[in-house]
mmCIF file of C-alpha atoms in Angstrom:
data_model
loop_
_atom_site.group_PDB
_atom_site.id
_atom_site.type_symbol
_atom_site.label_atom_id
_atom_site.label_comp_id
_atom_site.label_asym_id
_atom_site.label_seq_id
_atom_site.Cartn_x
_atom_site.Cartn_y
_atom_site.Cartn_z
ATOM 1 C CA MET A 1 -16.496 -24.745 -14.356
ATOM 2 C CA LYS A 2 -15.340 -28.323 -12.597
ATOM 3 C CA LYS A 3 -13.539 -28.138 -9.017
ATOM 4 C CA THR A 4 -12.086 -30.959 -7.558
ATOM 5 C CA HIS A 5 -11.892 -29.996 -4.169
ATOM 6 C CA PHE A 6 -11.893 -26.623 -2.372
ATOM 7 C CA SER A 7 -8.768 -26.677 -0.681
ATOM 8 C CA GLU A 8 -7.080 -25.292 -4.127
ATOM 9 C CA TRP A 9 -8.147 -22.983 -6.289
ATOM 10 C CA GLY A 10 -10.278 -24.210 -9.175
ATOM 11 C CA ILE A 11 -9.303 -22.366 -12.032
ATOM 12 C CA GLU A 12 -8.383 -24.154 -15.086
ATOM 13 C CA SER A 13 -4.933 -25.118 -14.933
ATOM 14 C CA PRO A 14 -4.028 -23.657 -18.397
ATOM 15 C CA ARG A 15 -5.298 -20.696 -17.570
ATOM 16 C CA TYR A 16 -3.539 -20.432 -14.094
ATOM 17 C CA TRP A 17 -0.139 -21.469 -15.608
ATOM 18 C CA GLY A 18 -0.771 -18.780 -18.678
ATOM 19 C CA MET A 19 -1.357 -16.084 -15.380
ATOM 20 C CA LEU A 20 1.527 -16.923 -13.387
ATOM 21 C CA ALA A 21 3.809 -17.079 -16.784
ATOM 22 C CA VAL A 22 2.678 -13.243 -18.051
ATOM 23 C CA LEU A 23 3.698 -12.422 -14.276
ATOM 24 C CA GLY A 24 6.636 -14.379 -14.197
ATOM 25 C CA ALA A 25 7.634 -12.440 -17.477
ATOM 26 C CA VAL A 26 6.851 -9.032 -15.941
ATOM 27 C CA VAL A 27 9.221 -9.819 -13.220
ATOM 28 C CA ALA A 28 11.788 -11.004 -15.590
ATOM 29 C CA ILE A 29 11.726 -7.812 -17.133
ATOM 30 C CA ALA A 30 11.852 -5.776 -14.085
ATOM 31 C CA GLY A 31 15.031 -7.948 -13.158
ATOM 32 C CA GLY A 32 16.570 -6.687 -16.690
ATOM 33 C CA ALA A 33 15.477 -3.291 -16.163
ATOM 34 C CA VAL A 34 17.532 -3.490 -12.428
ATOM 35 C CA PHE A 35 20.450 -4.899 -14.227
ATOM 36 C CA TYR A 36 20.487 -2.015 -16.466
ATOM 37 C CA MET A 37 20.424 0.117 -13.821
ATOM 38 C CA GLU A 38 23.034 -1.676 -11.532
ATOM 39 C CA HIS A 39 25.208 -1.897 -14.423
ATOM 40 C CA ASN A 40 25.012 1.520 -15.859
ATOM 41 C CA GLY A 41 24.904 3.320 -12.609
ATOM 42 C CA HIS A 42 21.715 5.617 -11.492
ATOM 43 C CA TRP A 43 22.772 8.431 -13.944
ATOM 44 C CA VAL A 44 20.382 6.292 -16.190
ATOM 45 C CA THR A 45 17.177 6.880 -14.034
ATOM 46 C CA GLY A 46 15.354 10.104 -13.620
ATOM 47 C CA MET A 47 16.750 10.651 -9.869
ATOM 48 C CA THR A 48 18.975 13.895 -9.310
ATOM 49 C CA ASN A 49 21.280 15.203 -6.733
ATOM 50 C CA GLN A 50 18.219 17.061 -5.138
ATOM 51 C CA VAL A 51 15.444 14.087 -6.081
ATOM 52 C CA VAL A 52 17.241 10.821 -4.531
ATOM 53 C CA TRP A 53 14.037 9.033 -4.176
ATOM 54 C CA GLY A 54 12.178 8.311 -7.577
ATOM 55 C CA ILE A 55 9.033 6.408 -8.948
ATOM 56 C CA PRO A 56 10.583 2.829 -7.208
ATOM 57 C CA HIS A 57 9.997 4.502 -3.821
ATOM 58 C CA VAL A 58 6.681 5.426 -4.820
ATOM 59 C CA PHE A 59 5.854 1.715 -5.930
ATOM 60 C CA ALA A 60 7.644 0.555 -2.372
ATOM 61 C CA ILE A 61 6.208 2.840 -0.178
ATOM 62 C CA PHE A 62 2.487 2.126 -1.564
ATOM 63 C CA LEU A 63 2.918 -1.446 -1.486
ATOM 64 C CA ILE A 64 4.224 -1.236 1.834
ATOM 65 C CA VAL A 65 1.583 0.928 3.122
ATOM 66 C CA ALA A 66 -0.957 -1.291 1.612
ATOM 67 C CA ALA A 67 0.389 -4.256 3.086
ATOM 68 C CA SER A 68 -0.758 -3.154 6.186
ATOM 69 C CA GLY A 69 -4.318 -2.069 5.635
ATOM 70 C CA ALA A 70 -4.471 -5.576 3.849
ATOM 71 C CA LEU A 71 -4.156 -7.354 6.995
ATOM 72 C CA ASN A 72 -7.527 -4.918 8.232
ATOM 73 C CA VAL A 73 -9.907 -7.399 6.892
ATOM 74 C CA ALA A 74 -8.867 -10.074 9.405
ATOM 75 C CA SER A 75 -7.860 -7.970 12.071
ATOM 76 C CA ILE A 76 -11.546 -7.092 12.020
ATOM 77 C CA GLY A 77 -12.938 -10.370 12.344
ATOM 78 C CA THR A 78 -10.122 -11.397 15.069
ATOM 79 C CA ALA A 79 -9.067 -8.450 17.647
ATOM 80 C CA PHE A 80 -12.824 -7.244 17.296
ATOM 81 C CA ASP A 81 -14.706 -10.576 16.839
ATOM 82 C CA LYS A 82 -16.583 -9.476 13.653
ATOM 83 C CA LYS A 83 -17.766 -12.923 12.735
ATOM 84 C CA ILE A 84 -18.680 -12.215 9.456
ATOM 85 C CA TYR A 85 -15.112 -11.318 8.535
ATOM 86 C CA LYS A 86 -13.355 -14.326 9.863
ATOM 87 C CA PRO A 87 -13.373 -16.465 6.452
ATOM 88 C CA LEU A 88 -11.767 -13.650 4.598
ATOM 89 C CA GLY A 89 -8.916 -13.270 6.966
ATOM 90 C CA ARG A 90 -6.981 -15.728 5.477
ATOM 91 C CA LEU A 91 -6.498 -14.018 1.884
ATOM 92 C CA SER A 92 -6.060 -10.933 3.796
ATOM 93 C CA ALA A 93 -3.212 -12.140 5.757
ATOM 94 C CA LEU A 94 -1.680 -13.582 2.625
ATOM 95 C CA LEU A 95 -2.266 -10.805 0.828
ATOM 96 C CA ALA A 96 -0.437 -8.693 3.718
ATOM 97 C CA ILE A 97 2.932 -11.107 3.290
ATOM 98 C CA THR A 98 2.761 -10.691 -0.230
ATOM 99 C CA LEU A 99 2.542 -6.674 -0.251
ATOM 100 C CA LEU A 100 4.835 -6.765 1.920
ATOM 101 C CA ALA A 101 7.671 -8.941 0.101
ATOM 102 C CA GLY A 102 6.758 -7.118 -3.164
ATOM 103 C CA GLY A 103 7.643 -3.473 -1.625
ATOM 104 C CA LEU A 104 10.532 -4.690 0.082
ATOM 105 C CA ALA A 105 11.824 -6.729 -3.302
ATOM 106 C CA VAL A 106 11.701 -3.163 -5.222
ATOM 107 C CA LEU A 107 13.051 -1.345 -1.997
ATOM 108 C CA VAL A 108 16.272 -3.581 -1.962
ATOM 109 C CA LEU A 109 16.981 -3.647 -5.492
ATOM 110 C CA ASP A 110 16.982 0.376 -6.061
ATOM 111 C CA LEU A 111 19.436 0.255 -3.505
ATOM 112 C CA GLY A 112 22.197 0.611 -6.311
ATOM 113 C CA GLN A 113 24.284 -1.765 -4.438
ATOM 114 C CA PRO A 114 21.523 -4.312 -3.011
ATOM 115 C CA GLY A 115 24.532 -6.426 -1.130
ATOM 116 C CA ARG A 116 24.797 -3.766 0.989
ATOM 117 C CA LEU A 117 21.598 -4.306 2.760
ATOM 118 C CA LEU A 118 23.543 -6.929 4.859
ATOM 119 C CA ILE A 119 25.254 -4.153 6.425
ATOM 120 C CA ALA A 120 22.245 -2.364 7.198
ATOM 121 C CA MET A 121 21.192 -5.220 9.214
ATOM 122 C CA THR A 122 23.902 -6.034 11.051
ATOM 123 C CA HIS A 123 25.128 -2.696 11.712
ATOM 124 C CA TYR A 124 22.125 -0.986 13.426
ATOM 125 C CA ASN A 125 22.213 3.033 14.002
ATOM 126 C CA PHE A 126 19.442 3.117 16.495
ATOM 127 C CA LYS A 127 18.738 7.054 16.081
ATOM 128 C CA SER A 128 17.814 6.428 12.223
ATOM 129 C CA ILE A 129 14.145 5.361 11.970
ATOM 130 C CA PHE A 130 15.490 3.359 9.008
ATOM 131 C CA ALA A 131 16.994 0.872 11.327
ATOM 132 C CA TRP A 132 14.102 0.955 13.391
ATOM 133 C CA ASN A 133 11.584 -0.135 10.115
ATOM 134 C CA ILE A 134 13.736 -3.142 9.739
ATOM 135 C CA TYR A 135 12.684 -4.792 13.182
ATOM 136 C CA LEU A 136 9.106 -3.364 12.190
ATOM 137 C CA TYR A 137 9.092 -5.184 8.786
ATOM 138 C CA MET A 138 10.601 -8.796 9.691
ATOM 139 C CA GLY A 139 8.623 -8.594 13.028
ATOM 140 C CA PHE A 140 5.437 -8.172 10.709
ATOM 141 C CA MET A 141 6.372 -10.972 8.245
ATOM 142 C CA GLY A 142 6.776 -13.356 11.456
ATOM 143 C CA ILE A 143 4.236 -12.358 13.354
ATOM 144 C CA VAL A 144 1.801 -12.556 10.246
ATOM 145 C CA ALA A 145 2.728 -15.938 9.023
ATOM 146 C CA VAL A 146 2.153 -17.704 12.608
ATOM 147 C CA TYR A 147 -1.360 -15.923 12.416
ATOM 148 C CA ILE A 148 -1.490 -17.995 9.503
ATOM 149 C CA TRP A 149 -0.787 -20.978 10.800
ATOM 150 C CA PHE A 150 -3.216 -20.289 14.025
ATOM 151 C CA MET A 151 -5.945 -19.610 11.497
ATOM 152 C CA MET A 152 -5.487 -23.269 9.873
ATOM 153 C CA ASP A 153 -4.715 -25.018 12.629
ATOM 154 C CA HIS A 154 -7.608 -25.493 14.971
ATOM 155 C CA ARG A 155 -4.835 -27.593 17.759
ATOM 156 C CA MET A 156 -3.967 -23.683 17.902
ATOM 157 C CA LYS A 157 -7.741 -22.192 18.288
ATOM 158 C CA PRO A 158 -6.737 -20.528 21.797
ATOM 159 C CA TYR A 159 -3.909 -18.739 20.512
ATOM 160 C CA TYR A 160 -5.630 -17.632 17.499
ATOM 161 C CA LYS A 161 -7.136 -14.176 18.950
ATOM 162 C CA PRO A 162 -4.089 -13.241 20.950
ATOM 163 C CA ILE A 163 -1.934 -13.501 18.018
ATOM 164 C CA GLY A 164 -4.518 -11.805 16.021
ATOM 165 C CA VAL A 165 -4.720 -8.899 18.369
ATOM 166 C CA LEU A 166 -0.597 -8.594 18.459
ATOM 167 C CA ALA A 167 -0.991 -8.612 14.917
ATOM 168 C CA PHE A 168 -3.216 -5.667 14.750
ATOM 169 C CA LEU A 169 -0.882 -4.188 17.078
ATOM 170 C CA TRP A 170 2.393 -4.428 15.273
ATOM 171 C CA ARG A 171 0.563 -3.696 11.865
ATOM 172 C CA LEU A 172 -0.458 0.109 13.528
ATOM 173 C CA ILE A 173 3.134 0.597 14.541
ATOM 174 C CA LEU A 174 4.883 -0.574 11.358
ATOM 175 C CA THR A 175 2.966 2.059 9.312
ATOM 176 C CA THR A 176 3.375 4.642 11.595
ATOM 177 C CA GLY A 177 6.998 3.728 11.457
ATOM 178 C CA THR A 178 7.126 4.289 7.756
ATOM 179 C CA GLY A 179 5.427 7.381 7.825
ATOM 180 C CA SER A 180 7.696 8.342 10.717
ATOM 181 C CA ILE A 181 10.080 8.175 8.019
ATOM 182 C CA PHE A 182 9.127 11.215 6.566
ATOM 183 C CA ALA A 183 7.438 13.003 9.753
ATOM 184 C CA PHE A 184 11.570 12.804 10.788
ATOM 185 C CA ILE A 185 12.904 14.766 8.041
ATOM 186 C CA VAL A 186 13.095 18.058 9.352
ATOM 187 C CA ALA A 187 15.694 19.343 6.417
ATOM 188 C CA ARG A 188 12.505 19.241 3.851
ATOM 189 C CA GLN A 189 9.106 21.522 4.279
ATOM 190 C CA GLY A 190 7.001 19.051 2.622
ATOM 191 C CA TYR A 191 7.581 16.770 5.513
ATOM 192 C CA ASP A 192 8.567 17.418 8.989
ATOM 193 C CA ALA A 193 5.262 17.151 10.288
ATOM 194 C CA ALA A 194 3.799 14.697 13.125
ATOM 195 C CA ILE A 195 0.390 14.113 11.320
ATOM 196 C CA LEU A 196 2.263 11.924 8.558
ATOM 197 C CA ALA A 197 2.458 9.262 10.710
ATOM 198 C CA PRO A 198 -1.346 8.388 11.329
ATOM 199 C CA MET A 199 -2.151 9.989 8.369
ATOM 200 C CA PHE A 200 -0.183 6.776 6.453
ATOM 201 C CA VAL A 201 -2.097 4.693 8.776
ATOM 202 C CA ILE A 202 -5.371 5.670 7.385
ATOM 203 C CA MET A 203 -3.782 5.469 4.067
ATOM 204 C CA SER A 204 -3.124 1.943 4.511
ATOM 205 C CA PHE A 205 -6.472 1.223 5.649
ATOM 206 C CA ALA A 206 -7.666 2.870 2.335
ATOM 207 C CA TYR A 207 -4.774 1.001 0.170
ATOM 208 C CA GLY A 208 -4.928 -2.272 1.705
ATOM 209 C CA LEU A 209 -8.879 -2.750 1.450
ATOM 210 C CA ALA A 210 -8.545 -1.574 -2.092
ATOM 211 C CA VAL A 211 -6.259 -4.191 -3.279
ATOM 212 C CA TYR A 212 -8.555 -6.898 -1.123
ATOM 213 C CA ILE A 213 -11.040 -6.196 -2.894
ATOM 214 C CA LEU A 214 -9.774 -6.479 -6.191
ATOM 215 C CA VAL A 215 -7.964 -9.949 -5.952
ATOM 216 C CA LEU A 216 -11.166 -10.863 -3.723
ATOM 217 C CA MET A 217 -13.430 -10.055 -6.306
ATOM 218 C CA PHE A 218 -11.119 -11.729 -9.433
ATOM 219 C CA ALA A 219 -10.347 -14.608 -7.222
ATOM 220 C CA PHE A 220 -13.736 -15.560 -6.719
ATOM 221 C CA LYS A 221 -14.771 -14.347 -10.120
ATOM 222 C CA VAL A 222 -12.339 -17.044 -12.176
ATOM 223 C CA ASP A 223 -13.219 -19.625 -10.048
ATOM 224 C CA GLY A 224 -17.082 -19.389 -10.151
ATOM 225 C CA ARG A 225 -17.920 -18.408 -6.275
ATOM 226 C CA ASP A 226 -20.353 -16.505 -4.971
ATOM 227 C CA ILE A 227 -19.805 -13.220 -3.223
ATOM 228 C CA GLY A 228 -23.390 -12.281 -2.009
ATOM 229 C CA TYR A 229 -24.625 -8.522 -1.267
ATOM 230 C CA ALA A 230 -23.807 -8.847 2.593
ATOM 231 C CA ILE A 231 -20.151 -9.091 2.592
ATOM 232 C CA GLN A 232 -19.790 -6.208 -0.890
ATOM 233 C CA ARG A 233 -22.101 -3.627 1.218
ATOM 234 C CA ARG A 234 -19.752 -3.911 4.402
ATOM 235 C CA LEU A 235 -16.750 -4.091 2.456
ATOM 236 C CA LYS A 236 -17.858 -0.999 0.323
ATOM 237 C CA ASN A 237 -19.173 0.606 3.286
ATOM 238 C CA LEU A 238 -15.425 0.261 5.158
ATOM 239 C CA LEU A 239 -13.557 1.758 1.866
ATOM 240 C CA GLY A 240 -16.019 4.761 1.729
ATOM 241 C CA VAL A 241 -15.366 5.414 5.388
ATOM 242 C CA PHE A 242 -11.244 4.996 4.683
ATOM 243 C CA ALA A 243 -11.506 7.118 1.577
ATOM 244 C CA ALA A 244 -13.322 9.872 3.715
ATOM 245 C CA ALA A 245 -10.867 9.319 6.644
ATOM 246 C CA VAL A 246 -7.767 9.821 4.132
ATOM 247 C CA PHE A 247 -9.687 13.171 2.318
ATOM 248 C CA TYR A 248 -10.396 14.807 6.028
ATOM 249 C CA PHE A 249 -6.138 13.758 6.997
ATOM 250 C CA THR A 250 -5.539 15.480 3.783
ATOM 251 C CA LEU A 251 -7.595 18.589 4.950
ATOM 252 C CA VAL A 252 -6.086 19.030 8.334
ATOM 253 C CA TYR A 253 -2.470 18.320 7.160
ATOM 254 C CA HIS A 254 -2.778 21.045 4.349
ATOM 255 C CA LEU A 255 -4.853 23.343 6.516
ATOM 256 C CA THR A 256 -2.248 22.972 9.319
ATOM 257 C CA ASN A 257 0.929 23.800 6.906
ATOM 258 C CA LEU A 258 -1.178 27.047 5.484
ATOM 259 C CA TYR A 259 -1.363 28.238 9.210
ATOM 260 C CA GLY A 260 2.321 28.580 9.625
ATOM 261 C CA THR A 261 3.749 31.116 7.309
ATOM 262 C CA GLU A 262 7.164 29.441 6.751
ATOM 263 C CA ASN A 263 5.196 26.586 4.936
ATOM 264 C CA HIS A 264 3.143 29.190 2.237
ATOM 265 C CA ALA A 265 6.087 28.806 -0.067
ATOM 266 C CA TYR A 266 5.481 24.667 0.073
ATOM 267 C CA GLU A 267 1.703 25.096 -0.210
ATOM 268 C CA ALA A 268 1.444 27.373 -3.021
ATOM 269 C CA PHE A 269 4.331 25.010 -4.842
ATOM 270 C CA ILE A 270 1.940 21.589 -4.185
ATOM 271 C CA LEU A 271 -1.846 23.332 -4.682
ATOM 272 C CA ARG A 272 -0.550 25.987 -7.481
ATOM 273 C CA ASP A 273 2.492 25.936 -8.780
ATOM 274 C CA GLY A 274 3.877 22.948 -8.914
ATOM 275 C CA GLY A 275 3.086 21.728 -12.380
ATOM 276 C CA ILE A 276 2.659 17.659 -12.222
ATOM 277 C CA TYR A 277 2.505 17.753 -8.447
ATOM 278 C CA THR A 278 -0.480 20.544 -8.539
ATOM 279 C CA LEU A 279 -2.159 18.187 -11.189
ATOM 280 C CA LEU A 280 -1.356 15.085 -9.282
ATOM 281 C CA PHE A 281 -2.629 16.511 -5.678
ATOM 282 C CA TRP A 282 -5.819 17.441 -6.876
ATOM 283 C CA GLY A 283 -6.686 15.249 -9.950
ATOM 284 C CA GLY A 284 -4.955 12.121 -8.548
ATOM 285 C CA TRP A 285 -4.735 12.481 -4.555
ATOM 286 C CA VAL A 286 -7.861 14.597 -3.852
ATOM 287 C CA PHE A 287 -10.241 14.014 -6.345
ATOM 288 C CA VAL A 288 -9.795 10.137 -8.001
ATOM 289 C CA GLY A 289 -8.318 8.777 -4.635
ATOM 290 C CA CYS A 290 -11.369 10.605 -2.044
ATOM 291 C CA LEU A 291 -13.763 12.104 -3.800
ATOM 292 C CA LEU A 292 -14.728 9.759 -7.004
ATOM 293 C CA PRO A 293 -14.763 6.716 -4.709
ATOM 294 C CA ILE A 294 -16.943 8.591 -1.868
ATOM 295 C CA GLY A 295 -19.160 9.407 -4.535
ATOM 296 C CA ILE A 296 -19.000 5.935 -6.078
ATOM 297 C CA VAL A 297 -19.731 4.104 -2.640
ATOM 298 C CA TYR A 298 -22.612 6.119 -1.247
ATOM 299 C CA HIS A 299 -24.199 6.854 -4.492
ATOM 300 C CA PRO A 300 -27.874 5.018 -3.923
ATOM 301 C CA SER A 301 -27.516 2.883 -7.118
ATOM 302 C CA LEU A 302 -24.231 2.456 -8.359
ATOM 303 C CA GLY A 303 -23.059 1.746 -4.792
ATOM 304 C CA LYS A 304 -24.546 -1.580 -4.427
ATOM 305 C CA THR A 305 -23.056 -3.258 -7.502
ATOM 306 C CA ARG A 306 -20.436 -5.061 -8.194
ATOM 307 C CA GLY A 307 -18.883 -2.570 -11.058
ATOM 308 C CA GLY A 308 -19.244 0.252 -8.325
ATOM 309 C CA LEU A 309 -17.489 -1.775 -5.662
ATOM 310 C CA ILE A 310 -14.853 -2.570 -8.343
ATOM 311 C CA ALA A 311 -14.452 1.082 -9.638
ATOM 312 C CA ALA A 312 -14.180 2.534 -6.395
ATOM 313 C CA ALA A 313 -11.486 0.422 -4.730
ATOM 314 C CA THR A 314 -9.372 0.814 -8.429
ATOM 315 C CA ALA A 315 -9.936 4.419 -8.096
ATOM 316 C CA VAL A 316 -8.698 4.011 -4.532
ATOM 317 C CA ILE A 317 -5.709 1.972 -5.512
ATOM 318 C CA LEU A 318 -4.807 4.642 -8.659
ATOM 319 C CA GLY A 319 -5.141 7.911 -6.498
ATOM 320 C CA GLY A 320 -2.908 6.138 -4.096
ATOM 321 C CA PHE A 321 0.009 6.036 -6.627
ATOM 322 C CA ALA A 322 -0.800 10.073 -7.193
ATOM 323 C CA THR A 323 -0.643 10.726 -3.595
ATOM 324 C CA MET A 324 2.870 8.539 -2.919
ATOM 325 C CA TYR A 325 4.021 10.457 -5.940
ATOM 326 C CA VAL A 326 3.087 13.966 -4.579
ATOM 327 C CA ILE A 327 4.553 13.194 -1.091
ATOM 328 C CA VAL A 328 7.845 11.408 -2.471
ATOM 329 C CA ILE A 329 8.753 12.977 -5.226
ATOM 330 C CA GLY A 330 6.923 16.614 -4.664
ATOM 331 C CA GLY A 331 8.611 16.589 -1.354
ATOM 332 C CA GLN A 332 11.862 16.303 -2.730
ATOM 333 C CA ALA A 333 11.685 18.889 -5.506
ATOM 334 C CA PHE A 334 10.456 21.554 -3.827
ATOM 335 C CA PRO A 335 14.043 23.085 -2.661
ATOM 336 C CA MET A 336 15.410 22.451 0.791
ATOM 337 C CA ALA A 337 15.370 25.989 2.586
ATOM 338 C CA MET A 338 19.429 26.244 3.248
ATOM 339 C CA PHE A 339 19.956 29.450 4.668
ATOM 340 C CA PRO A 340 16.030 31.118 5.264
ATOM 341 C CA GLY A 341 16.007 34.299 3.666
ATOM 342 C CA LYS A 342 18.583 34.329 2.117
ATOM 343 C CA THR A 343 19.161 33.785 -1.942
ATOM 344 C CA ILE A 344 21.431 31.105 -3.255
ATOM 345 C CA VAL A 345 23.153 32.465 -6.285
ATOM 346 C CA ALA A 346 24.482 29.033 -7.441
ATOM 347 C CA SER A 347 24.196 25.723 -6.461
ATOM 348 C CA GLY A 348 24.184 21.918 -8.078
ATOM 349 C CA PHE A 349 21.930 20.536 -5.971
ATOM 350 C CA PHE A 350 19.050 23.328 -6.897
ATOM 351 C CA ASP A 351 18.575 24.502 -2.992
ATOM 352 C CA GLY A 352 16.725 27.865 -3.064
ATOM 353 C CA VAL A 353 15.305 27.482 -6.359
ATOM 354 C CA ASN A 354 11.697 28.143 -6.520
ATOM 355 C CA GLY A 355 9.565 25.985 -8.514
ATOM 356 C CA GLN A 356 11.164 23.058 -10.218
ATOM 357 C CA PRO A 357 8.283 20.988 -11.139
ATOM 358 C CA MET A 358 10.453 19.020 -13.848
ATOM 359 C CA LEU A 359 13.856 18.059 -11.492
ATOM 360 C CA TYR A 360 12.756 14.513 -11.888
ATOM 361 C CA SER A 361 11.501 12.768 -15.023
ATOM 362 C CA PRO A 362 11.146 8.778 -14.345
ATOM 363 C CA THR A 363 12.341 6.770 -16.948
ATOM 364 C CA LEU A 364 11.215 3.234 -18.288
ATOM 365 C CA ALA A 365 13.141 0.868 -16.231
ATOM 366 C CA GLU A 366 12.350 2.941 -12.821
ATOM 367 C CA PHE A 367 8.638 2.429 -13.863
ATOM 368 C CA LEU A 368 9.408 -1.673 -14.841
ATOM 369 C CA LEU A 369 11.039 -2.087 -11.782
ATOM 370 C CA GLY A 370 7.971 -0.676 -9.786
ATOM 371 C CA ILE A 371 5.434 -2.469 -11.926
ATOM 372 C CA GLY A 372 7.879 -5.821 -11.525
ATOM 373 C CA GLY A 373 7.221 -5.246 -7.749
ATOM 374 C CA VAL A 374 3.243 -5.221 -8.097
ATOM 375 C CA ALA A 375 3.700 -8.271 -10.491
ATOM 376 C CA LEU A 376 5.607 -9.973 -8.060
ATOM 377 C CA VAL A 377 2.596 -9.196 -5.454
ATOM 378 C CA LEU A 378 0.473 -10.879 -7.876
ATOM 379 C CA LEU A 379 2.615 -13.920 -8.661
ATOM 380 C CA LEU A 380 2.943 -14.895 -4.859
ATOM 381 C CA THR A 381 -0.755 -14.409 -4.120
ATOM 382 C CA PHE A 382 -1.795 -16.727 -7.001
ATOM 383 C CA ILE A 383 0.714 -19.442 -5.646
ATOM 384 C CA GLY A 384 -0.418 -19.252 -2.462
ATOM 385 C CA ILE A 385 -4.339 -19.419 -3.289
ATOM 386 C CA ARG A 386 -3.258 -22.206 -5.409
ATOM 387 C CA MET A 387 -1.296 -24.284 -2.563
ATOM 388 C CA LEU A 388 -3.546 -23.377 0.272
ATOM 389 C CA ARG A 389 -7.062 -22.753 1.414
ATOM 390 C CA PHE A 390 -6.902 -19.052 1.341
ATOM 391 C CA LEU A 391 -10.298 -18.798 0.070
ATOM 392 C CA PRO A 392 -13.704 -19.668 1.786
ATOM 393 C CA ASN A 393 -15.753 -21.902 0.104
ATOM 394 C CA SER A 394 -18.914 -19.192 -0.208
ATOM 395 C CA LEU A 395 -19.267 -15.607 0.477
ATOM 396 C CA SER A 396 -23.242 -15.890 -0.426
ATOM 397 C CA ASP A 397 -25.388 -14.049 1.778
ATOM 398 C CA GLU A 398 -26.548 -17.066 3.435
ATOM 399 C CA VAL A 399 -23.291 -18.205 4.366
ATOM 400 C CA ALA A 400 -21.890 -15.007 5.290
ATOM 401 C CA ASP A 401 -24.637 -13.771 7.239
ATOM 402 C CA PRO A 402 -27.188 -15.912 8.378
ATOM 403 C CA HIS A 403 -29.549 -13.081 9.715
ATOM 404 C CA TYR A 404 -28.995 -10.874 6.550
ATOM 405 C CA THR A 405 -32.154 -9.801 4.706
ATOM 406 C CA LYS A 406 -31.988 -7.801 1.652
ATOM 407 C CA SER A 407 -33.785 -4.226 1.621
#
């Protein structure tokens, strides 16, 4: 494959523009879905009086959480001075910005009246975690943009590490704020748990790294560049540790809930009686998102292959979407205890009605909006890779780690 200069992505122009055209078409279809929901009202979605956050929120929150984790590779290279990760930092920072942009785009377009966002941005209620997150998201984008600038401009080398440390700390605060959205909702038994904040932080590590691995390996594959075993080994070990940490926090979260009698009904709903939510919890969150990637990564032969790493990263992402569905939708589907110990005879909001797994059925328009957010992330990422030097020339074993010897 012929390349003119390493400052641009060496993929052939017809193939590159073809990818952009497909991604642009998906984004345009998502825009049509937004217009359809905006014009007709949210009654055309699957959302109800009880389930007010639907599939678009699942996509948006996953992308926002992954945005923080995607910066992890750059943070390891800068804040912890691990030189082998430094060539990977530019793509890591780019993905952090594009993932956040895609997640926020889905979130804003699902508001019903996106124009009212201006009111939220100019009139703050500092008792609301949502108002705090506006500052966190915008601050994250600005800091990471400066971080990229300092990476690429050798004149800014003295300030490179301080801005990297600031970006690392800011991303921890950002994901803590996102997890706190759920931790502070005391009316929902599925939320209202302080452990959700650190659990979202570790989930961001896993989801962001998985997205980063797939984008990096795809970009190098189509460009004919080499990723040596030294880099693959480190990335897959990180992914395994993060997947195991997500599994650990999952156990602690549910065991803590089971310790309190007031949460037994909710735990029974999610773990046993919740229909689609129970299936997604055990099959998606636990098996596909945690156990399967751990098994692949630490398998003596499969874990050393390129295909094994791709499979593990894909499993983490699919499990991540299942996790967000259970947290976001399942937490709303379980009825609120409006009057503890009492039975509500009738309510249009299904208050006190136990076990309603089909209260929410997502529609095609909602899925299209969420998929459009993913397409927007990839579109912005590929444009960035083409325009600026975000990819290192080589990640072969000799370049990545001169002292590395394959066992």
